[in-house]
XYZ file of C-alpha atoms in Angstrom:
579
model
C -18.677 -46.497 -32.305
C -15.380 -48.299 -32.914
C -16.908 -50.739 -35.427
C -17.544 -48.068 -38.057
C -14.966 -47.830 -40.850
C -13.459 -44.485 -41.729
C -15.417 -44.036 -44.938
C -18.773 -44.642 -43.141
C -17.726 -42.299 -40.339
C -16.755 -39.600 -42.865
C -20.211 -39.769 -44.487
C -21.847 -39.565 -41.075
C -19.716 -36.485 -40.196
C -20.666 -34.820 -43.422
C -24.396 -35.308 -42.801
C -23.911 -33.534 -39.456
C -22.801 -30.318 -41.127
C -24.856 -27.290 -41.929
C -25.137 -28.343 -45.601
C -28.130 -30.468 -44.484
C -31.335 -29.157 -43.052
C -31.821 -29.023 -39.243
C -34.312 -31.933 -39.189
C -31.958 -34.270 -41.003
C -28.964 -33.310 -38.778
C -31.071 -33.905 -35.674
C -32.099 -37.402 -36.859
C -28.458 -38.362 -37.578
C -27.310 -36.905 -34.296
C -29.988 -38.936 -32.423
C -28.623 -42.115 -33.963
C -25.086 -41.132 -32.899
C -26.151 -40.172 -29.372
C -27.978 -43.455 -28.906
C -25.012 -45.491 -30.281
C -27.173 -47.020 -32.992
C -24.152 -48.575 -34.756
C -26.021 -51.112 -36.894
C -28.492 -48.454 -38.160
C -25.756 -45.964 -38.798
C -23.627 -48.590 -40.678
C -26.617 -49.659 -42.822
C -27.581 -46.029 -43.503
C -24.089 -44.730 -44.322
C -21.813 -47.681 -45.399
C -22.257 -46.864 -49.104
C -24.096 -44.688 -51.638
C -27.224 -46.030 -53.144
C -26.463 -47.589 -56.561
C -28.389 -48.359 -59.775
C -29.309 -52.048 -59.889
C -31.641 -54.004 -62.279
C -34.455 -51.628 -61.177
C -32.552 -48.324 -60.622
C -32.134 -46.694 -57.267
C -33.992 -48.399 -54.440
C -33.814 -48.436 -50.664
C -35.429 -47.869 -47.311
C -36.620 -44.353 -46.643
C -34.741 -42.398 -44.008
C -31.651 -40.336 -43.344
C -28.273 -41.441 -44.763
C -26.293 -41.904 -47.971
C -27.747 -45.437 -48.329
C -31.337 -44.362 -47.775
C -34.018 -42.782 -49.934
C -34.365 -39.138 -48.959
C -34.375 -35.647 -50.492
C -30.537 -35.545 -50.634
C -29.836 -38.955 -52.172
C -32.670 -38.301 -54.643
C -31.468 -34.786 -55.259
C -27.863 -36.045 -55.802
C -28.986 -38.740 -58.212
C -31.136 -36.251 -60.186
C -28.277 -33.676 -60.366
C -25.873 -36.396 -61.516
C -28.383 -37.592 -64.119
C -28.919 -33.943 -65.204
C -25.159 -33.429 -65.571
C -24.827 -36.574 -67.652
C -27.765 -35.585 -69.903
C -26.126 -32.186 -70.561
C -22.896 -33.958 -71.647
C -24.734 -36.433 -73.883
C -27.021 -33.866 -75.518
C -25.002 -30.605 -75.768
C -26.578 -27.599 -77.409
C -30.099 -29.255 -77.225
C -33.181 -28.337 -75.302
C -33.356 -31.245 -72.843
C -36.779 -32.696 -71.971
C -37.537 -35.158 -69.212
C -40.725 -36.882 -67.949
C -41.421 -37.513 -64.244
C -44.084 -39.684 -62.634
C -44.616 -41.307 -59.237
C -46.617 -44.092 -57.557
C -48.747 -44.369 -54.416
C -45.922 -44.959 -52.007
C -45.372 -42.752 -49.003
C -43.328 -39.725 -50.094
C -43.465 -40.663 -53.799
C -45.331 -37.529 -54.786
C -42.956 -35.314 -52.699
C -39.941 -37.078 -54.249
C -41.471 -36.702 -57.727
C -41.900 -32.931 -57.252
C -38.277 -32.749 -55.892
C -36.937 -34.510 -59.042
C -38.966 -32.038 -61.175
C -37.526 -29.132 -59.161
C -33.953 -30.231 -59.745
C -34.454 -30.851 -63.456
C -36.267 -27.515 -63.955
C -33.479 -25.710 -62.001
C -31.037 -27.178 -64.548
C -32.933 -25.559 -67.368
C -34.749 -28.754 -68.534
C -38.309 -28.865 -69.793
C -40.112 -31.156 -67.331
C -43.320 -33.136 -68.153
C -44.525 -33.825 -64.605
C -47.571 -35.958 -64.133
C -50.228 -34.053 -62.180
C -51.259 -37.253 -60.358
C -49.801 -40.665 -59.711
C -49.496 -42.854 -62.821
C -47.989 -46.259 -63.576
C -44.369 -46.960 -64.623
C -45.272 -48.043 -68.206
C -47.106 -44.687 -68.833
C -43.857 -42.884 -67.835
C -41.985 -44.983 -70.355
C -44.617 -44.176 -72.979
C -44.442 -40.444 -72.122
C -40.684 -40.382 -72.563
C -41.179 -41.661 -76.181
C -44.305 -39.581 -76.817
C -42.771 -36.267 -75.760
C -39.437 -37.173 -77.391
C -37.669 -36.699 -74.050
C -33.993 -37.418 -73.511
C -34.705 -39.010 -70.194
C -37.278 -39.714 -67.400
C -37.653 -40.673 -63.846
C -40.284 -42.851 -62.099
C -40.526 -42.682 -58.284
C -41.421 -46.180 -57.150
C -40.020 -49.193 -55.265
C -42.308 -51.449 -57.320
C -43.464 -54.382 -55.128
C -41.104 -53.828 -52.153
C -42.448 -53.441 -48.614
C -43.881 -50.110 -47.514
C -40.676 -48.741 -45.913
C -39.031 -48.682 -49.339
C -39.071 -46.188 -52.151
C -37.141 -46.067 -55.405
C -36.028 -44.122 -58.424
C -36.104 -45.634 -61.910
C -34.092 -43.631 -64.437
C -34.950 -43.766 -68.183
C -33.152 -42.992 -71.357
C -34.476 -41.390 -74.547
C -35.778 -44.735 -75.891
C -38.165 -45.080 -72.959
C -36.136 -47.871 -71.374
C -34.390 -47.930 -68.031
C -30.722 -47.060 -67.944
C -28.432 -49.790 -69.248
C -24.639 -49.884 -69.734
C -22.777 -47.708 -70.290
C -25.257 -45.032 -69.215
C -26.058 -46.557 -65.826
C -22.438 -46.724 -64.726
C -21.579 -43.283 -66.221
C -24.531 -41.653 -64.456
C -23.215 -43.133 -61.164
C -19.824 -41.578 -61.977
C -21.520 -38.245 -62.396
C -23.447 -38.731 -59.131
C -20.250 -39.599 -57.251
C -18.592 -36.416 -58.492
C -21.077 -34.398 -56.391
C -19.297 -33.951 -53.128
C -21.460 -31.242 -51.638
C -25.177 -30.533 -51.279
C -24.370 -27.088 -52.608
C -23.756 -28.697 -56.000
C -27.395 -29.741 -56.265
C -29.808 -27.213 -57.810
C -32.964 -27.536 -55.709
C -34.665 -24.294 -56.679
C -37.734 -25.010 -58.838
C -38.113 -23.042 -62.070
C -41.903 -22.984 -62.452
C -41.879 -21.968 -66.152
C -40.014 -25.136 -67.036
C -42.648 -27.387 -65.496
C -45.458 -28.778 -67.713
C -48.152 -30.717 -65.950
C -49.428 -33.856 -67.671
C -53.093 -34.426 -66.806
C -55.527 -37.352 -67.272
C -56.116 -36.467 -70.877
C -52.794 -38.169 -71.595
C -54.328 -41.497 -70.542
C -56.427 -41.615 -73.673
C -53.362 -41.182 -75.936
C -51.797 -44.238 -74.279
C -55.113 -46.188 -74.331
C -55.699 -45.421 -78.056
C -52.199 -46.558 -78.922
C -52.774 -49.819 -77.140
C -56.149 -50.409 -78.762
C -54.466 -50.591 -82.132
C -52.578 -53.648 -80.868
C -55.741 -55.700 -80.162
C -55.585 -59.061 -82.044
C -59.097 -60.334 -81.661
C -61.504 -57.411 -81.084
C -64.327 -59.569 -82.411
C -63.809 -62.035 -79.486
C -64.016 -59.139 -76.986
C -67.196 -57.999 -78.653
C -68.747 -61.433 -78.348
C -67.607 -61.848 -74.729
C -67.934 -58.171 -73.618
C -69.671 -59.306 -70.399
C -66.689 -61.431 -69.447
C -66.488 -61.404 -65.630
C -63.193 -59.737 -64.720
C -62.042 -59.187 -61.125
C -59.212 -56.625 -60.708
C -57.227 -55.317 -57.818
C -54.643 -52.453 -57.943
C -53.393 -53.475 -54.452
C -53.524 -49.829 -53.286
C -51.413 -48.690 -56.288
C -51.515 -46.730 -59.481
C -53.312 -49.337 -61.536
C -56.594 -47.960 -60.366
C -55.971 -44.754 -62.368
C -55.980 -46.583 -65.711
C -56.467 -50.403 -65.796
C -60.306 -50.164 -65.491
C -60.344 -47.414 -68.134
C -58.185 -49.584 -70.426
C -60.385 -52.602 -69.998
C -63.583 -50.562 -70.652
C -62.009 -48.937 -73.751
C -61.116 -52.467 -74.950
C -64.860 -53.256 -74.791
C -65.252 -55.150 -71.463
C -68.334 -54.159 -69.511
C -68.329 -56.408 -66.449
C -65.281 -55.347 -64.411
C -65.320 -55.752 -60.636
C -62.697 -53.805 -58.738
C -61.759 -55.086 -55.247
C -63.025 -52.203 -53.131
C -60.851 -52.865 -50.095
C -57.716 -52.476 -52.265
C -58.898 -49.756 -54.694
C -57.657 -46.660 -52.874
C -54.005 -45.747 -53.407
C -52.268 -46.035 -50.030
C -48.523 -46.256 -49.367
C -49.123 -48.216 -46.184
C -50.674 -51.046 -48.129
C -53.053 -51.835 -45.225
C -54.496 -55.078 -46.529
C -51.298 -56.881 -47.441
C -47.827 -57.680 -45.954
C -46.236 -57.182 -49.397
C -47.894 -55.292 -52.273
C -46.657 -58.003 -54.657
C -49.012 -59.952 -56.930
C -46.504 -62.812 -56.761
C -47.637 -63.367 -53.181
C -50.789 -65.397 -52.489
C -51.575 -63.048 -49.598
C -51.690 -60.041 -51.933
C -53.988 -61.869 -54.336
C -56.302 -63.538 -51.723
C -58.930 -60.795 -51.691
C -59.231 -60.717 -55.394
C -59.464 -64.507 -55.560
C -62.226 -64.564 -52.970
C -64.123 -62.020 -54.968
C -63.544 -64.062 -58.084
C -65.066 -67.171 -56.485
C -67.953 -65.033 -55.052
C -69.042 -63.740 -58.491
C -67.898 -66.805 -60.499
C -65.463 -64.665 -62.488
C -63.723 -65.750 -65.666
C -60.291 -64.321 -64.729
C -58.752 -62.601 -61.694
C -55.914 -60.037 -62.041
C -53.974 -57.745 -59.733
C -51.159 -55.256 -60.295
C -48.373 -54.039 -58.078
C -48.104 -50.406 -56.827
C -46.525 -49.016 -60.083
C -48.532 -51.341 -62.320
C -45.705 -52.925 -64.193
C -46.319 -56.428 -62.759
C -49.517 -58.503 -62.948
C -50.640 -61.512 -61.081
C -53.311 -63.799 -62.468
C -55.643 -66.490 -60.995
C -57.422 -68.883 -63.372
C -60.657 -70.857 -62.871
C -60.265 -74.593 -62.444
C -62.876 -77.051 -63.711
C -64.098 -77.262 -60.109
C -64.903 -73.539 -60.121
C -62.183 -72.712 -57.644
C -59.433 -70.230 -58.545
C -55.743 -71.075 -58.696
C -52.836 -68.702 -58.924
C -50.542 -69.182 -61.853
C -46.923 -68.078 -61.786
C -45.113 -65.613 -64.001
C -43.717 -68.330 -66.238
C -47.262 -69.673 -66.836
C -48.717 -66.174 -67.525
C -45.970 -65.330 -69.947
C -46.254 -68.698 -71.701
C -49.994 -68.206 -72.218
C -49.465 -64.746 -73.622
C -46.714 -65.944 -75.872
C -48.881 -68.785 -77.189
C -51.894 -66.475 -77.603
C -50.027 -63.845 -79.545
C -48.118 -66.271 -81.825
C -50.932 -68.707 -82.460
C -53.392 -65.867 -83.203
C -50.964 -64.084 -85.543
C -50.345 -67.337 -87.356
C -54.092 -67.991 -87.773
C -54.486 -64.406 -89.151
C -51.490 -64.819 -91.478
C -49.509 -62.101 -89.632
C -46.417 -64.091 -88.742
C -43.239 -62.951 -90.694
C -39.619 -63.982 -90.781
C -38.262 -60.928 -88.920
C -40.398 -61.226 -85.787
C -39.134 -62.226 -82.348
C -39.895 -62.709 -78.682
C -37.632 -62.054 -75.643
C -37.192 -63.821 -72.343
C -34.614 -63.589 -69.557
C -32.123 -66.270 -68.604
C -34.084 -67.292 -65.499
C -37.390 -67.484 -67.318
C -38.904 -70.781 -68.351
C -37.694 -72.325 -71.649
C -41.413 -72.981 -72.386
C -41.386 -69.452 -73.854
C -38.746 -70.403 -76.385
C -40.212 -73.883 -77.073
C -43.480 -72.179 -78.053
C -41.719 -69.599 -80.255
C -39.635 -72.307 -81.933
C -42.807 -74.255 -82.871
C -44.026 -71.117 -84.712
C -40.623 -70.489 -86.358
C -40.237 -67.258 -84.314
C -36.898 -66.259 -82.979
C -36.175 -65.944 -79.257
C -33.678 -63.536 -77.810
C -32.416 -64.129 -74.254
C -31.273 -61.419 -71.847
C -30.020 -60.940 -68.312
C -32.638 -60.580 -65.578
C -34.418 -57.274 -65.614
C -36.788 -55.909 -68.168
C -34.430 -53.041 -68.967
C -32.439 -55.647 -70.939
C -35.482 -56.748 -72.907
C -36.015 -53.021 -73.705
C -32.458 -52.750 -74.760
C -32.906 -55.601 -77.350
C -36.053 -53.896 -78.614
C -34.211 -50.601 -79.128
C -31.243 -52.293 -80.838
C -33.500 -54.135 -83.273
C -35.916 -51.308 -83.937
C -36.468 -50.909 -87.680
C -34.694 -54.187 -88.418
C -36.827 -56.821 -86.689
C -40.299 -56.761 -85.117
C -40.927 -57.398 -81.416
C -44.079 -59.290 -80.685
C -44.135 -60.263 -76.962
C -41.757 -60.729 -74.147
C -41.508 -61.272 -70.451
C -39.850 -62.528 -67.355
C -40.739 -65.008 -64.622
C -41.139 -62.164 -62.120
C -44.569 -61.281 -63.546
C -43.466 -58.640 -66.016
C -44.742 -58.759 -69.694
C -45.229 -56.599 -72.706
C -47.225 -57.169 -75.905
C -46.223 -54.843 -78.717
C -43.494 -52.211 -78.674
C -45.233 -49.048 -77.398
C -43.015 -48.843 -74.344
C -39.590 -50.137 -73.286
C -40.542 -51.597 -69.904
C -42.852 -54.255 -68.600
C -46.418 -53.067 -68.736
C -49.156 -54.565 -66.518
C -51.752 -52.220 -67.970
C -51.120 -53.530 -71.469
C -50.879 -57.074 -70.073
C -54.228 -56.820 -68.251
C -55.889 -55.906 -71.557
C -54.321 -58.735 -73.361
C -54.963 -61.297 -70.575
C -58.641 -60.210 -70.665
C -58.742 -60.469 -74.504
C -56.966 -63.840 -74.396
C -59.518 -65.089 -71.835
C -62.389 -63.848 -74.003
C -60.941 -65.395 -77.176
C -60.448 -68.855 -75.659
C -63.838 -68.679 -73.934
C -65.407 -68.067 -77.292
C -63.857 -71.393 -78.290
C -65.229 -73.119 -75.215
C -61.813 -73.137 -73.389
C -60.634 -71.625 -70.155
C -57.114 -70.369 -69.537
C -56.509 -73.459 -67.423
C -57.533 -75.628 -70.398
C -55.003 -73.812 -72.591
C -52.259 -74.149 -70.019
C -52.792 -77.969 -69.899
C -52.666 -77.966 -73.732
C -49.281 -76.258 -73.614
C -47.948 -78.927 -71.246
C -49.263 -81.699 -73.535
C -47.663 -80.072 -76.554
C -44.359 -78.836 -75.098
C -43.900 -80.797 -71.892
C -44.862 -80.203 -68.252
C -42.610 -77.435 -66.906
C -42.403 -76.782 -63.170
C -40.488 -73.935 -61.583
C -39.562 -72.966 -58.044
C -38.073 -69.752 -56.706
C -36.470 -69.518 -53.275
C -35.532 -66.040 -51.962
C -33.304 -65.585 -48.893
C -33.518 -62.112 -47.328
C -30.207 -60.757 -46.006
C -30.602 -57.163 -44.814
C -28.040 -54.412 -44.315
C -24.265 -54.462 -44.791
C -23.902 -57.822 -43.025
C -26.529 -59.297 -45.296
C -24.786 -57.882 -48.442
C -21.483 -59.391 -47.284
C -23.162 -62.764 -46.626
C -24.706 -62.858 -50.098
C -21.328 -62.023 -51.643
C -19.784 -64.841 -49.700
C -22.480 -67.327 -50.696
C -21.733 -66.637 -54.362
C -18.028 -66.926 -53.775
C -18.499 -70.272 -52.065
C -20.599 -71.561 -54.941
C -18.007 -70.597 -57.462
C -15.255 -72.241 -55.319
C -17.214 -75.500 -54.970
C -19.140 -76.102 -58.121
C -21.647 -78.928 -57.541
C -21.075 -82.071 -59.702
C -24.656 -83.271 -59.063
C -27.880 -81.684 -57.863
C -30.430 -84.035 -56.370
C -28.250 -86.927 -57.678
C -28.698 -85.581 -61.260
C -25.366 -84.891 -63.054
C -24.494 -81.255 -63.752
C -23.307 -81.138 -67.345
C -22.723 -77.399 -67.795
C -22.058 -74.389 -65.605
C -22.662 -70.903 -66.891
C -20.947 -68.058 -64.993
C -22.268 -64.762 -66.249
C -19.743 -62.875 -64.182
C -16.814 -64.361 -66.082
C -18.933 -64.689 -69.293
C -17.903 -68.332 -69.613
C -19.829 -71.576 -69.877
C -17.965 -74.706 -68.846
C -18.607 -78.254 -70.076
C -18.248 -80.199 -66.866
C -17.201 -83.389 -68.624
C -14.438 -81.982 -70.802
C -13.621 -78.715 -69.030
C -14.038 -76.939 -72.335
C -15.056 -73.305 -71.991
C -17.208 -71.161 -74.392
C -18.025 -67.504 -74.300
C -21.454 -66.186 -73.137
C -22.373 -63.257 -75.294
C -24.184 -61.197 -72.666
C -22.999 -58.392 -70.341
C -21.321 -59.493 -67.130
C -23.649 -60.205 -64.212
C -23.307 -61.970 -60.862
C -25.263 -65.036 -61.843
C -24.461 -68.800 -61.821
C -26.450 -71.338 -63.786
C -26.246 -75.126 -63.579
C -27.581 -77.322 -66.393
C -28.178 -80.969 -65.657
C -28.167 -83.953 -68.013
C -31.985 -83.890 -67.878
C -32.047 -80.318 -69.075
C -33.003 -78.848 -65.720
C -31.882 -75.312 -65.085
C -30.863 -74.049 -61.616
C -29.759 -70.442 -61.227
C -28.270 -68.393 -58.299
C -28.507 -64.642 -58.448
C -28.260 -61.782 -55.935
C -31.267 -59.509 -56.465
C -30.617 -56.058 -57.943
C -33.575 -54.473 -56.271
C -33.988 -56.154 -52.842
C -31.682 -57.400 -50.086
C -32.096 -61.005 -51.298
C -30.269 -63.826 -52.967
C -32.594 -65.773 -55.296
C -32.361 -69.444 -56.428
C -34.437 -70.467 -59.464
C -35.163 -74.040 -60.539
C -36.862 -75.175 -63.695
C -37.591 -78.810 -64.503
C -39.544 -80.529 -67.276
C -41.050 -83.889 -68.101
C -43.102 -85.084 -71.070
C -46.847 -85.216 -70.476
C -48.867 -87.537 -72.756
C -52.149 -87.737 -70.924
C -53.944 -85.315 -68.603
C -54.545 -88.230 -66.193
C -50.744 -88.282 -65.548
C -50.714 -84.603 -64.423
C -50.931 -85.205 -60.693
C -48.367 -88.000 -60.668
C -45.848 -86.089 -62.796
C -46.404 -82.891 -60.756
C -45.585 -84.747 -57.533
C -42.559 -86.338 -59.088
C -41.251 -83.013 -60.320
C -41.960 -81.421 -56.880
C -39.736 -84.057 -55.308
C -37.034 -83.505 -57.924
C -37.074 -79.716 -57.333
C -36.927 -80.114 -53.631
C -33.880 -82.500 -53.783
C -31.998 -80.299 -56.225
C -32.657 -77.095 -54.342
C -31.548 -78.719 -51.053
C -28.103 -79.267 -52.593
C -27.563 -75.636 -53.547
C -29.597 -73.475 -51.147
C -27.764 -73.186 -47.840
C -29.225 -70.785 -45.338
C-alpha cells in the first residue's frame, strides 16, 4: 500500500489498536489484507468535517465514515465546547433521528455521550423530522441539539446536524471551534460512552401537538381552508419521518381529504421505491404524481427522509401534473404570504424575507413590489437561520427559502421546515382555489408581473479523495481563467465569495462582498443572467446554477420564450461546465 500518505496510514494503524472494538478492527484489517487501497484512502484520508449541513458521510469503518467512533468523537467534542461556552450552567440538549439505517442507534449513542457528560438530554422516543428537533431546542431552552440524518442523500449515507441554542445549525465561529475541540480528541478513551439513564428524558408523541398548535397560529387564511376543507391532497413521506406528523398537521389545519401514497408511507432506510429519496428528483415524486392524476388531486407534495425539504407537483389546465422546482415553490409561497398580509393590512416597515445567493431573484422581485426587504445569504439554510437570530426583536421574518426545496413561513424554528411548508402550500392552494385559480395559474401570473425566470442546476458527482481533489482543481481553473462571455453573452461582473470580492469586468474595479467567505464563484452577464459554481457542502458534488429571465407580456408567448431561454441556458452552461 505504497500510495497511502503517512497521515492516512497513521489513522489506519490507530484503528487497528485495542482502543476500537473487535468487529471494527476486523473490518479494517480485512481491507488491509485485501489491499483495498482506494477504500482505505477514502475511509481514512481525513476526518469528517462540518459542511453546510453538518457532519455527513457514507456509513462504515474509518475516520471519514459515519460510525460509532466518528459520531462519538463529534459528540464529545461538541460536549466539550458546550461546557466551555456555558460554564456553571446545567446544559440541556435535544436529540432526534430519521428513518435511515442506523439513525436510531446513532441517536441513542449521541444521547449516551451527552448524558455521560452530565447533560440533560431530551431524546425523542421515536423518529421525528429535523424541524421538530429545531423547535425542541427552542422549546426546552436547550444550549444545543443533534439530528441524525443525511437528509436526501442515498441510502448508504448518514449524517449529524449540530444545533446551537437558537435552534439553528452551527455557524461560524461555533462550527470551526467545535471541529477544533473534536480534533483535540486523540484517543477513544477520551469519549464518554457510558449512558447515564437519569439524565435521559424521552420526548413522546404528545410533543407533536405543541409544535402543531404553534404552527396553527401562523395560518393566514383559515377561512379559505374551511371553505375548501375537502381539497384533494396527495402526500408522500418517501419512506421518511414526514409520515409521523405531516398528515396530522394537515388534519389539524382543517383538511379532510388527504391521500397518503401507501407504497412510500412506511419509514425504511433502504428507500425501496426510489433511487434517491429526494423530492427534487422526478423519480422520487412519480408515485405521488400518478396518485394525483388517479384521484384528480388539487396538489401533490412529498418530503425527504428528515422532512425539511418538500417537492410539489401542480395541476395543469389539461389535468396532468407537472413538477415545479424549488425556485417556483418558494416564489409562490413568498407571493402568497406577502400578498395576503398586504390584503389583510398586516405588512409593516420592519418585515423581511431571506433567500440564498443561488436562489432565483424572483423572490426579491416579489418582495420589492410589496416594499419588503430581502436579505441574501450563502447557500445553506443555517445562514438564513443566522439572519433570523441576529434580527430577532428588531425586525420580523416573514418567509424565506432556497432553491434546494427548503422553505420556512414564520419564525418558530431556525431551519427549513417541510412540515410547516406542506401546511402553507395546502392553505395557499385552498385560498387560490377559492378564487377560481390553480397554483399553475398563479405561477403564470408571477411570470407576467415579474418576468419569466428559468433556472437550471447541473450537479457533477466526484466521489472519494480523487473526486474532492478534482473539484478543488475545477474551481482553481475557473478562477485562473475567468470567462469573458458565456453563451456569447458578455460577463459584466464576477463575484468570488472566497476572496469576498466582486470585480467589474470592464473596469477591473473591485468591491467588497459583505458575506462570510465561501468557495463560490458567480458570473453576472449584461442581460442580468446569474451563473454560479459551488462545491456542495453535503455531497461529493460540484454544482453549477444558471438563472435567466425574459419579459413575458402574453401567455401565448410562454412556449416560445421558454424554448429560447432553454437554448440560452444550454449555451451558457456549455461554456462553464467541463466534465
